[in-house]
Amino acid sequence: MDHVIDSRWRVLPIGRPETLRRAATEAALFGLAGLAGLFAVAVVIGVVIEEAFAETETGITADLVLRASLGGVLLFGMIGLLTLGALGALQGPLTARELAAAARRDTPATQVPIPDQWEGATESSAGAYKLLALWVLAILGLVYLVLVFVTLGDPDPTGLALLVGGGLLLAAIWCGIPLTKRVLEPRQMAIAAELEHRWTQAHREVADERELSEQDVSEARTRAGLTGRLPGRGVRTLNDLLILFVVVGVATWGIATHVTAAIAYPDRTYGPGRQLDDRASLDPADERLVDLIAVGGAIGAAVGMLAFVCMVVCEVIIWSVERRELRRALADGAAAPPPYLLLRRAMVSACPPALRLVFALAGATLALGFALWFVTLVADRPDWDTYAAAGQQLRDAGSLGPWIMLGALVVMGLGVALGSQLDTRDQALRDQLVQRWPVRSAEQELETDGEEAATGDAGPDARDGATPDAAGGTSV
């Protein structure tokens, strides 16, 4: 029989389905970030294109592609939100199943799953889909209402087909809400009951008592003559400076864009139907001023983009330095614990920064591929006369659109597989860390602080049982 007093946190092995789900969640999340970035670029850059490349094939091509990409942003944004909701709803059942599999492998009850794993398995995740599905339904519902009025005003077979298909799509999204609640949640709760019988409240409380606070880690590092400074100080300072360059660059671009529009297009209108109207007739001095401001905005944008790329490189370096510091500390049996913030960050399962950037770029590429395909699809249709100005080169590039979208999806799929593999590999590292220096993630710590404030609990040091210590989980 397992001795309850020996209970401690462990990162129990999580199989491929859950690691794939976690990596796919990050792919969807950062893919949405890429779509949002493309939307911002398309909105802001429109005036610059109109000013710098007006009436040129380059300007017309860029304008049409950016316009069409907004449709791709909406389409893939809705798909991304639904995917994110579905993946979130699967978290509970998959985590519960993995912990149940660990229990069937005769994992001792004293090896208590870390709080992230335990709460992921025992707290219902079915509401994740409902929350995001309602947002999607609200957005698509407005689009559907516009489609209804347009179709009923001028009925045609294509419009009626879109009306029926759109209604079926909205109904399918809505049906997913009760489906996740009635199918996934009961299965998860049934497994969770088995888990609570395996890892009892007594086991979890004793494991919780071994938790190290920030003060515990700080005192241990002080005794070893160390500070709480995170590794890679120089790179972190450079990263903070690059953030300033990004902000200044984007601000310069935005201000220059609006000033250029104010001078060159004084009769422009705002709102959903924003139009630049006719360009003002300016004297040579004013034209030079407009050109100078536009060039300054372009330089600001270029500086901001370059600084952002350098930020990503810095994040990759910081991630590598942190991993090296953690492994160095684990290799030394007498080493003081790494900084508290570093330990908390290491306990979070997340893809590396470079992989997140790949997901964001793939998301933006999906919308651009859609734009190329869409422009070619509607360029010769009378109802889409805006796109009739598409040049032959743009029309020829339309056939590449589906291949670009397919390539972006393949890259995201490979990224998910790689992220899953890295997650599986890092489980051993996180398990070694939590055995030696048991700490919670930031969210877990906030939840615990709230519970202690509500119950008047003085914290783990005030309870009976094992005394937390920073040297090997129980002694500094």
mmCIF file of N, CA and C in Angstrom, residues 253-318:
data_model
loop_
_atom_site.group_PDB
_atom_site.id
_atom_site.type_symbol
_atom_site.label_atom_id
_atom_site.label_comp_id
_atom_site.label_asym_id
_atom_site.label_seq_id
_atom_site.Cartn_x
_atom_site.Cartn_y
_atom_site.Cartn_z
ATOM 1 N N TRP A 253 4.591 54.811 -39.089
ATOM 2 C CA TRP A 253 3.862 54.375 -40.281
ATOM 3 C C TRP A 253 2.410 54.845 -40.228
ATOM 4 N N GLY A 254 1.762 54.638 -39.094
ATOM 5 C CA GLY A 254 0.363 55.020 -38.975
ATOM 6 C C GLY A 254 0.158 56.515 -39.102
ATOM 7 N N ILE A 255 1.011 57.309 -38.427
ATOM 8 C CA ILE A 255 0.878 58.768 -38.495
ATOM 9 C C ILE A 255 1.140 59.259 -39.912
ATOM 10 N N ALA A 256 2.196 58.739 -40.544
ATOM 11 C CA ALA A 256 2.518 59.159 -41.907
ATOM 12 C C ALA A 256 1.385 58.825 -42.868
ATOM 13 N N THR A 257 0.771 57.670 -42.685
ATOM 14 C CA THR A 257 -0.337 57.268 -43.552
ATOM 15 C C THR A 257 -1.501 58.241 -43.445
ATOM 16 N N HIS A 258 -1.871 58.579 -42.225
ATOM 17 C CA HIS A 258 -3.013 59.473 -42.032
ATOM 18 C C HIS A 258 -2.695 60.904 -42.473
ATOM 19 N N VAL A 259 -1.473 61.370 -42.231
ATOM 20 C CA VAL A 259 -1.106 62.718 -42.671
ATOM 21 C C VAL A 259 -1.091 62.787 -44.194
ATOM 22 N N THR A 260 -0.551 61.757 -44.827
ATOM 23 C CA THR A 260 -0.540 61.712 -46.290
ATOM 24 C C THR A 260 -1.954 61.753 -46.851
ATOM 25 N N ALA A 261 -2.845 60.967 -46.254
ATOM 26 C CA ALA A 261 -4.237 60.950 -46.713
ATOM 27 C C ALA A 261 -4.904 62.299 -46.489
ATOM 28 N N ALA A 262 -4.600 62.947 -45.366
ATOM 29 C CA ALA A 262 -5.225 64.238 -45.066
ATOM 30 C C ALA A 262 -4.813 65.305 -46.071
ATOM 31 N N ILE A 263 -3.556 65.252 -46.529
ATOM 32 C CA ILE A 263 -3.081 66.259 -47.481
ATOM 33 C C ILE A 263 -3.524 65.931 -48.901
ATOM 34 N N ALA A 264 -3.348 64.679 -49.302
ATOM 35 C CA ALA A 264 -3.605 64.299 -50.694
ATOM 36 C C ALA A 264 -5.077 64.044 -50.983
ATOM 37 N N TYR A 265 -5.844 63.652 -49.953
ATOM 38 C CA TYR A 265 -7.264 63.330 -50.150
ATOM 39 C C TYR A 265 -8.099 64.050 -49.089
ATOM 40 N N PRO A 266 -8.223 65.357 -49.185
ATOM 41 C CA PRO A 266 -8.948 66.114 -48.147
ATOM 42 C C PRO A 266 -10.440 65.798 -48.090
ATOM 43 N N ASP A 267 -11.015 65.255 -49.155
ATOM 44 C CA ASP A 267 -12.454 64.968 -49.189
ATOM 45 C C ASP A 267 -12.769 63.503 -48.895
ATOM 46 N N ARG A 268 -11.822 62.796 -48.330
ATOM 47 C CA ARG A 268 -12.041 61.375 -48.036
ATOM 48 C C ARG A 268 -13.149 61.225 -46.995
ATOM 49 N N THR A 269 -13.805 60.077 -47.014
ATOM 50 C CA THR A 269 -14.877 59.777 -46.053
ATOM 51 C C THR A 269 -14.451 58.615 -45.169
ATOM 52 N N TYR A 270 -15.084 58.526 -43.987
ATOM 53 C CA TYR A 270 -14.768 57.476 -43.023
ATOM 54 C C TYR A 270 -15.978 56.561 -42.854
ATOM 55 N N GLY A 271 -15.792 55.517 -42.091
ATOM 56 C CA GLY A 271 -16.877 54.576 -41.820
ATOM 57 C C GLY A 271 -16.719 53.324 -42.653
ATOM 58 N N PRO A 272 -17.748 52.447 -42.605
ATOM 59 C CA PRO A 272 -17.663 51.173 -43.334
ATOM 60 C C PRO A 272 -17.475 51.360 -44.828
ATOM 61 N N GLY A 273 -18.056 52.450 -45.378
ATOM 62 C CA GLY A 273 -17.919 52.700 -46.805
ATOM 63 C C GLY A 273 -16.842 53.710 -47.120
ATOM 64 N N ARG A 274 -15.734 53.682 -46.415
ATOM 65 C CA ARG A 274 -14.663 54.663 -46.538
ATOM 66 C C ARG A 274 -14.176 54.754 -47.983
ATOM 67 N N GLN A 275 -14.089 55.989 -48.475
ATOM 68 C CA GLN A 275 -13.593 56.235 -49.825
ATOM 69 C C GLN A 275 -12.564 57.358 -49.777
ATOM 70 N N LEU A 276 -11.497 57.226 -50.591
ATOM 71 C CA LEU A 276 -10.492 58.283 -50.645
ATOM 72 C C LEU A 276 -10.959 59.469 -51.472
ATOM 73 N N ASP A 277 -11.900 59.242 -52.389
ATOM 74 C CA ASP A 277 -12.377 60.288 -53.288
ATOM 75 C C ASP A 277 -11.235 60.715 -54.222
ATOM 76 N N ASP A 278 -11.418 61.838 -54.917
ATOM 77 C CA ASP A 278 -10.424 62.283 -55.894
ATOM 78 C C ASP A 278 -9.207 62.876 -55.191
ATOM 79 N N ARG A 279 -8.059 62.671 -55.813
ATOM 80 C CA ARG A 279 -6.824 63.207 -55.248
ATOM 81 C C ARG A 279 -6.759 64.708 -55.474
ATOM 82 N N ALA A 280 -6.312 65.424 -54.457
ATOM 83 C CA ALA A 280 -6.221 66.879 -54.553
ATOM 84 C C ALA A 280 -5.094 67.277 -55.503
ATOM 85 N N SER A 281 -5.280 68.426 -56.155
ATOM 86 C CA SER A 281 -4.242 68.960 -57.032
ATOM 87 C C SER A 281 -3.301 69.809 -56.184
ATOM 88 N N LEU A 282 -2.084 69.353 -56.003
ATOM 89 C CA LEU A 282 -1.123 70.007 -55.120
ATOM 90 C C LEU A 282 -0.021 70.676 -55.929
ATOM 91 N N ASP A 283 0.549 71.738 -55.356
ATOM 92 C CA ASP A 283 1.689 72.383 -56.013
ATOM 93 C C ASP A 283 2.939 71.537 -55.780
ATOM 94 N N PRO A 284 4.008 71.785 -56.504
ATOM 95 C CA PRO A 284 5.214 70.947 -56.386
ATOM 96 C C PRO A 284 5.752 70.831 -54.964
ATOM 97 N N ALA A 285 5.711 71.910 -54.191
ATOM 98 C CA ALA A 285 6.234 71.854 -52.819
ATOM 99 C C ALA A 285 5.415 70.891 -51.967
ATOM 100 N N ASP A 286 4.079 70.964 -52.108
ATOM 101 C CA ASP A 286 3.225 70.051 -51.338
ATOM 102 C C ASP A 286 3.402 68.605 -51.798
ATOM 103 N N GLU A 287 3.602 68.415 -53.095
ATOM 104 C CA GLU A 287 3.829 67.056 -53.598
ATOM 105 C C GLU A 287 5.104 66.460 -53.002
ATOM 106 N N ARG A 288 6.156 67.298 -52.929
ATOM 107 C CA ARG A 288 7.402 66.812 -52.325
ATOM 108 C C ARG A 288 7.195 66.478 -50.848
ATOM 109 N N LEU A 289 6.373 67.293 -50.169
ATOM 110 C CA LEU A 289 6.092 67.033 -48.753
ATOM 111 C C LEU A 289 5.355 65.704 -48.582
ATOM 112 N N VAL A 290 4.355 65.468 -49.450
ATOM 113 C CA VAL A 290 3.607 64.211 -49.379
ATOM 114 C C VAL A 290 4.532 63.026 -49.648
ATOM 115 N N ASP A 291 5.386 63.166 -50.663
ATOM 116 C CA ASP A 291 6.325 62.075 -50.965
ATOM 117 C C ASP A 291 7.273 61.828 -49.798
ATOM 118 N N LEU A 292 7.735 62.913 -49.183
ATOM 119 C CA LEU A 292 8.666 62.778 -48.059
ATOM 120 C C LEU A 292 8.000 62.075 -46.878
ATOM 121 N N ILE A 293 6.755 62.455 -46.592
ATOM 122 C CA ILE A 293 6.036 61.822 -45.478
ATOM 123 C C ILE A 293 5.777 60.348 -45.777
ATOM 124 N N ALA A 294 5.391 60.056 -47.026
ATOM 125 C CA ALA A 294 5.129 58.658 -47.399
ATOM 126 C C ALA A 294 6.395 57.813 -47.283
ATOM 127 N N VAL A 295 7.523 58.371 -47.738
ATOM 128 C CA VAL A 295 8.792 57.641 -47.625
ATOM 129 C C VAL A 295 9.163 57.446 -46.159
ATOM 130 N N GLY A 296 8.945 58.484 -45.339
ATOM 131 C CA GLY A 296 9.223 58.350 -43.905
ATOM 132 C C GLY A 296 8.381 57.264 -43.262
ATOM 133 N N GLY A 297 7.104 57.197 -43.662
ATOM 134 C CA GLY A 297 6.245 56.137 -43.132
ATOM 135 C C GLY A 297 6.716 54.764 -43.563
ATOM 136 N N ALA A 298 7.153 54.656 -44.835
ATOM 137 C CA ALA A 298 7.649 53.366 -45.320
ATOM 138 C C ALA A 298 8.919 52.953 -44.578
ATOM 139 N N ILE A 299 9.795 53.925 -44.310
ATOM 140 C CA ILE A 299 11.015 53.616 -43.549
ATOM 141 C C ILE A 299 10.655 53.169 -42.134
ATOM 142 N N GLY A 300 9.688 53.870 -41.512
ATOM 143 C CA GLY A 300 9.246 53.465 -40.175
ATOM 144 C C GLY A 300 8.696 52.051 -40.172
ATOM 145 N N ALA A 301 7.904 51.725 -41.205
ATOM 146 C CA ALA A 301 7.352 50.370 -41.291
ATOM 147 C C ALA A 301 8.461 49.340 -41.469
ATOM 148 N N ALA A 302 9.448 49.666 -42.317
ATOM 149 C CA ALA A 302 10.558 48.732 -42.541
ATOM 150 C C ALA A 302 11.366 48.519 -41.263
ATOM 151 N N VAL A 303 11.611 49.613 -40.536
ATOM 152 C CA VAL A 303 12.348 49.494 -39.272
ATOM 153 C C VAL A 303 11.561 48.640 -38.280
ATOM 154 N N GLY A 304 10.246 48.870 -38.204
ATOM 155 C CA GLY A 304 9.413 48.080 -37.298
ATOM 156 C C GLY A 304 9.425 46.604 -37.652
ATOM 157 N N MET A 305 9.345 46.295 -38.960
ATOM 158 C CA MET A 305 9.357 44.894 -39.383
ATOM 159 C C MET A 305 10.702 44.239 -39.087
ATOM 160 N N LEU A 306 11.789 44.965 -39.363
ATOM 161 C CA LEU A 306 13.120 44.419 -39.081
ATOM 162 C C LEU A 306 13.303 44.191 -37.582
ATOM 163 N N ALA A 307 12.826 45.143 -36.774
ATOM 164 C CA ALA A 307 12.929 44.985 -35.321
ATOM 165 C C ALA A 307 12.115 43.789 -34.845
ATOM 166 N N PHE A 308 10.963 43.573 -35.474
ATOM 167 C CA PHE A 308 10.137 42.426 -35.084
ATOM 168 C C PHE A 308 10.850 41.113 -35.393
ATOM 169 N N VAL A 309 11.474 41.033 -36.564
ATOM 170 C CA VAL A 309 12.225 39.821 -36.914
ATOM 171 C C VAL A 309 13.355 39.591 -35.915
ATOM 172 N N CYS A 310 14.049 40.666 -35.549
ATOM 173 C CA CYS A 310 15.128 40.541 -34.559
ATOM 174 C C CYS A 310 14.578 40.119 -33.201
ATOM 175 N N MET A 311 13.367 40.577 -32.866
ATOM 176 C CA MET A 311 12.737 40.148 -31.615
ATOM 177 C C MET A 311 12.512 38.643 -31.608
ATOM 178 N N VAL A 312 12.058 38.118 -32.732
ATOM 179 C CA VAL A 312 11.835 36.670 -32.818
ATOM 180 C C VAL A 312 13.148 35.922 -32.617
ATOM 181 N N VAL A 313 14.226 36.429 -33.240
ATOM 182 C CA VAL A 313 15.540 35.801 -33.065
ATOM 183 C C VAL A 313 15.952 35.847 -31.593
ATOM 184 N N CYS A 314 15.716 36.987 -30.944
ATOM 185 C CA CYS A 314 16.050 37.110 -29.516
ATOM 186 C C CYS A 314 15.246 36.123 -28.676
ATOM 187 N N GLU A 315 13.966 35.951 -29.006
ATOM 188 C CA GLU A 315 13.136 35.010 -28.252
ATOM 189 C C GLU A 315 13.654 33.581 -28.402
ATOM 190 N N VAL A 316 14.104 33.243 -29.593
ATOM 191 C CA VAL A 316 14.665 31.903 -29.809
ATOM 192 C C VAL A 316 15.933 31.724 -28.979
ATOM 193 N N ILE A 317 16.784 32.752 -28.969
ATOM 194 C CA ILE A 317 18.020 32.674 -28.177
ATOM 195 C C ILE A 317 17.699 32.559 -26.692
ATOM 196 N N ILE A 318 16.743 33.362 -26.220
ATOM 197 C CA ILE A 318 16.361 33.315 -24.802
ATOM 198 C C ILE A 318 15.829 31.933 -24.442
#
